[in-house]
XYZ file of C-alpha atoms in Angstrom:
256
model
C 17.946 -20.901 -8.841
C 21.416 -18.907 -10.227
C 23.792 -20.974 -12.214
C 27.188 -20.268 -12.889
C 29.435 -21.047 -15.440
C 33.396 -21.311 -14.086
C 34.683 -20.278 -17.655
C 32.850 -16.697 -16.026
C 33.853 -14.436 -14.056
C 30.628 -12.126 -15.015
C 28.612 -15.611 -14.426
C 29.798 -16.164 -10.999
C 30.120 -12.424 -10.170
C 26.408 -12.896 -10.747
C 25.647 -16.401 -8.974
C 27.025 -15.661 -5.633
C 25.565 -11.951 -5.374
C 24.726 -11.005 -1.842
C 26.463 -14.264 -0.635
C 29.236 -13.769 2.012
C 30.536 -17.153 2.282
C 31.857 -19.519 -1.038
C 32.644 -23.362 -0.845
C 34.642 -23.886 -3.947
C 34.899 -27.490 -4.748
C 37.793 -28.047 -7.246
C 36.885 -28.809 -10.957
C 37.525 -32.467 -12.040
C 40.346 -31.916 -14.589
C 43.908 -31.496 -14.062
C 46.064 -28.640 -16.042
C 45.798 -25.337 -16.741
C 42.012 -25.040 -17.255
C 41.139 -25.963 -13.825
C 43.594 -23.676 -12.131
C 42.327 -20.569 -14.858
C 38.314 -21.687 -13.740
C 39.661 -21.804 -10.244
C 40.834 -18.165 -10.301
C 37.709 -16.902 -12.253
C 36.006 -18.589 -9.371
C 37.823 -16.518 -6.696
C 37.673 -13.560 -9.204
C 33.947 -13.337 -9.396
C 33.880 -14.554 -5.497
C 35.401 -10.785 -4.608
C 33.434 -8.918 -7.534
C 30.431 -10.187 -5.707
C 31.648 -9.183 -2.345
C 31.938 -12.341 -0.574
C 34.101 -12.279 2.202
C 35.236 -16.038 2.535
C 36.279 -19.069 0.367
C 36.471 -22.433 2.310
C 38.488 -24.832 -0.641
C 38.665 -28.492 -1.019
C 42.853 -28.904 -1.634
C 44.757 -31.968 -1.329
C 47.466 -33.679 1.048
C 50.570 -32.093 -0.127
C 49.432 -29.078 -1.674
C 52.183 -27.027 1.027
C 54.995 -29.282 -0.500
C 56.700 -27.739 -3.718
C 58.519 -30.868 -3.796
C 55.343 -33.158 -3.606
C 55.345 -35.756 -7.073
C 51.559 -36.039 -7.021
C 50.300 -33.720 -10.204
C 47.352 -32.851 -8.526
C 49.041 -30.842 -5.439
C 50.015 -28.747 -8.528
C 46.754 -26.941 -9.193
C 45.761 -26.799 -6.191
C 49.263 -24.921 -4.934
C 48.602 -22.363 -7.314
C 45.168 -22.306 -6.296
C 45.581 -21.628 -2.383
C 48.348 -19.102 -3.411
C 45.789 -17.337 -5.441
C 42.851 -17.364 -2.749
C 45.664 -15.740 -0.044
C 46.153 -13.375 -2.674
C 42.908 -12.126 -3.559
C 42.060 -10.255 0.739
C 39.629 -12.930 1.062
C 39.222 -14.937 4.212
C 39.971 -18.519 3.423
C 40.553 -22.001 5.032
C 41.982 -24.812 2.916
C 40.561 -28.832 3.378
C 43.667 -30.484 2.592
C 41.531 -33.710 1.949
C 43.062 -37.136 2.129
C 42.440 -39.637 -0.664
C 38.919 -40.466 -0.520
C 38.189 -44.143 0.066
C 35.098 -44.222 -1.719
C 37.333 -44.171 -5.266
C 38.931 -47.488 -3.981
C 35.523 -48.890 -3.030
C 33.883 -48.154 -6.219
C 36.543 -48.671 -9.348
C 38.938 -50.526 -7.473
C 38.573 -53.003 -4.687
C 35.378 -54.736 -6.731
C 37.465 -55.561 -9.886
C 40.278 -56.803 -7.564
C 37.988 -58.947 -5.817
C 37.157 -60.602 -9.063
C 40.655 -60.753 -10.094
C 42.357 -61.480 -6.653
C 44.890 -58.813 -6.886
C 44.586 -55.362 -6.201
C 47.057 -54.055 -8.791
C 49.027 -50.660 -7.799
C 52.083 -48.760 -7.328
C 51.465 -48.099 -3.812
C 54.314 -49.914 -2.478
C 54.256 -50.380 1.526
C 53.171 -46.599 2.033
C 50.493 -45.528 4.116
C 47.628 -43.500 4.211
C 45.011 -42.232 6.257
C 42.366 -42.577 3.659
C 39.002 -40.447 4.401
C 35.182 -40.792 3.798
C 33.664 -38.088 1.031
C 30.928 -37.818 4.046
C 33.594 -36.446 7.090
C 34.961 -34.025 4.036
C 31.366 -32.795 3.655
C 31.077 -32.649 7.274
C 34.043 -30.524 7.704
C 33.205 -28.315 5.180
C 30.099 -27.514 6.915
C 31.347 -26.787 9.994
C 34.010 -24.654 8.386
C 31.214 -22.375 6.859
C 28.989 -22.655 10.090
C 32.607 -20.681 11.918
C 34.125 -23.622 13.339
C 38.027 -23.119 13.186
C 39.628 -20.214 12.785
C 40.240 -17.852 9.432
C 43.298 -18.320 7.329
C 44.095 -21.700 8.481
C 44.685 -24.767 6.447
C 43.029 -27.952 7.823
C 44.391 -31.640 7.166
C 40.970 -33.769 6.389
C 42.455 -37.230 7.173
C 40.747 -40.574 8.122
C 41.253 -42.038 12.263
C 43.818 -44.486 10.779
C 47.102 -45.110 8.576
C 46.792 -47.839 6.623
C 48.815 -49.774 3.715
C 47.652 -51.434 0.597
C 48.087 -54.545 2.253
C 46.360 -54.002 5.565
C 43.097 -52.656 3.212
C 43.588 -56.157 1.360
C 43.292 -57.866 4.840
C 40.297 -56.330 5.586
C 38.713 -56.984 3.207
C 39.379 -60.837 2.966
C 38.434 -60.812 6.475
C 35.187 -59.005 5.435
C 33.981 -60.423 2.237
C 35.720 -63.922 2.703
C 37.774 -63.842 -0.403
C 40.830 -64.479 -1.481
C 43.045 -61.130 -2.412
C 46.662 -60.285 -2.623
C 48.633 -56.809 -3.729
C 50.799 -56.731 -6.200
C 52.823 -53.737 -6.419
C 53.992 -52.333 -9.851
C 56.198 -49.804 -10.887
C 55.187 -46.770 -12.149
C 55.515 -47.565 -15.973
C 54.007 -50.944 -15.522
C 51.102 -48.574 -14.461
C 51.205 -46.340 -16.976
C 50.776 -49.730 -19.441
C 47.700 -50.920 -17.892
C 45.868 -47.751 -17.824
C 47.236 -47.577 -21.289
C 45.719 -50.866 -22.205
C 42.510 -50.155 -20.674
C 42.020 -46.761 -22.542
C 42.835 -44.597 -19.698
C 44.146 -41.324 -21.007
C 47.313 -40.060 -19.491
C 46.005 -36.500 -19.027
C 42.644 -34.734 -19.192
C 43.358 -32.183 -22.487
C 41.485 -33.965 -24.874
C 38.351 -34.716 -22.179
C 37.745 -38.182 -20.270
C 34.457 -39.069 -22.466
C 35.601 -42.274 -23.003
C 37.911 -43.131 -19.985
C 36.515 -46.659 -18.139
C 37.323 -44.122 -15.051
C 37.094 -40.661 -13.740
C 41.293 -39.954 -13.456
C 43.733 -39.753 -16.002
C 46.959 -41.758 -15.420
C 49.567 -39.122 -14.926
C 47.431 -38.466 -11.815
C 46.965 -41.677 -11.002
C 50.723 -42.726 -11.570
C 52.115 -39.695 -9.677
C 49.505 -40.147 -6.755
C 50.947 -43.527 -6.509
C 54.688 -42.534 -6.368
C 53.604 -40.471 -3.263
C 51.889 -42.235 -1.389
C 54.914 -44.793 -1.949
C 57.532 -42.204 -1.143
C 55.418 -41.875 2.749
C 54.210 -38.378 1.241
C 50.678 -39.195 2.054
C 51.731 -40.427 5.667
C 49.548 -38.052 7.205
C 47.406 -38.541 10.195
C 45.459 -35.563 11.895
C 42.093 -35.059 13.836
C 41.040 -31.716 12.602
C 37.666 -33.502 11.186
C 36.806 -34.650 14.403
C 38.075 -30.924 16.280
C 35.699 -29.197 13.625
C 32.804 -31.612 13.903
C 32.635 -32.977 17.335
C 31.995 -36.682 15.370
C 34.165 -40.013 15.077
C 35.629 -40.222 11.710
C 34.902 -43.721 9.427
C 36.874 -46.001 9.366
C 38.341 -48.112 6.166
C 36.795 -51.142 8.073
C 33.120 -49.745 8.611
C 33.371 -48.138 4.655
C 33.969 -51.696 3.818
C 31.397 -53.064 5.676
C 28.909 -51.155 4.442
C 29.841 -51.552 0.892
C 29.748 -55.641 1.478
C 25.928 -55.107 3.049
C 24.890 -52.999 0.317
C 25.998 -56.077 -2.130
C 28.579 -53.862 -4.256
C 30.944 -56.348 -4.120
């Protein structure tokens, strides 16, 4: 077994010795430490002579203009992976539904209101499984080199039509109610969310910060995440989930 430590370039240099291909997953922060582990990731992926890096990136990452945070880091990222001669393809993954499913659509069932800035925008939320899927066929030489895929679900879908859904699924009563972007910013507050990830998310009730909750909000409002493509089914030859069948199955495993 090789470890590797992303704060090392030596460490990785080391890990992925004799290895020609790299699937770097992007580290769960937001800020400048992720992007500086991301390049000692590519850094140590070229002192070890690998010839390819296959990254998970984000809707919007191509978009200077983009007010999610998190197409930040991940812009500088893919500019530094084009720069380093490696080979490269970029999974600009979709939201992934499972978030929704786990921290969010359970405590709105309880409530009966799915609190969120979403607004009426739309997106083609996708399953962490077809982004694992695509990945492997990526590194198995499906697609072709330097080319950025868009890993979207088979459907665009609002807050709302997600709230039908599931009403028509689980047989409870839910509504959304849209907030603006402060009123956000006071919940998470409230609830002990911190606003960014500097000081660590220890003891954050969830995995995201707010700023990157907030600003992931305001795009998907503004029709920024609006984006429907079939590159997972191209690169896998399989049907894509959909937000009703993720639903489903979360309802038949009793998790809400």
């Amino acid at each position: 077994m090789r470890k590797a430590d992303f704060n090392s370039v030596e460490s990785i240099k080391n890990a992925f010795e004799g290895g020609e291909q790299f699937f770097l997953v992007s580290m769960p922060i937001i800020g400048e430490e992720r992007v500086q582990m991301h390049k000692n990731a590519v850094d140590g992926a070229v002192a070890a002579g690998v010839k390819k890096i296959v990254y998970t990136s984000f809707l919007g990452a191509g978009d200077d203009e983009n007010p999610a945070l998190v197409t930040v880091d991940h812009r500088i990222t893919e500019k530094y992976i084009q720069q380093s001669g490696l080979k490269w393809n970029f999974m600009r993954d979709s939201q992934y539904f499972e978030s929704l499913l786990r921290y969010g659509l359970p405590d709105a069932l309880n409530k009966g209101e799915w609190i969120f800035n979403y607004g009426d925008g739309k997106c083609a939320f996708i399953s962490r499984e077809d982004c694992a899927q695509t990945a492997v066929a990526l590194l198995l030489g499906k697609g072709e080199d330097n080319t950025t895929y868009d890993v979207t679900g088979p459907e665009l879908l609002s807050a709302d039509d997600i709230v039908q859904i599931t009403t028509e699924i689980t047989g409870r009563p839910l509504r959304f109610v849209n907030k603006t972007d402060e009123e956000m910013y006071a919940l998470w507050d409230s609830l002990g969310v911190p606003r960014n990830t500097d000081q660590g998310m220890k003891n954050s009730p969830i995995p995201w910060c707010s700023d990157d909750m907030v600003t992931g909000g305001r795009a998907l409002r503004e029709g920024l995440m609006a984006v429907l493509s079939d590159d997972v089914e191209k690169l896998t030859g399989q049907k894509r989930k959909t937000i009703r069948e993720m639903i489903q199955q979360a309802y038949d495993r009793g998790e809400f």
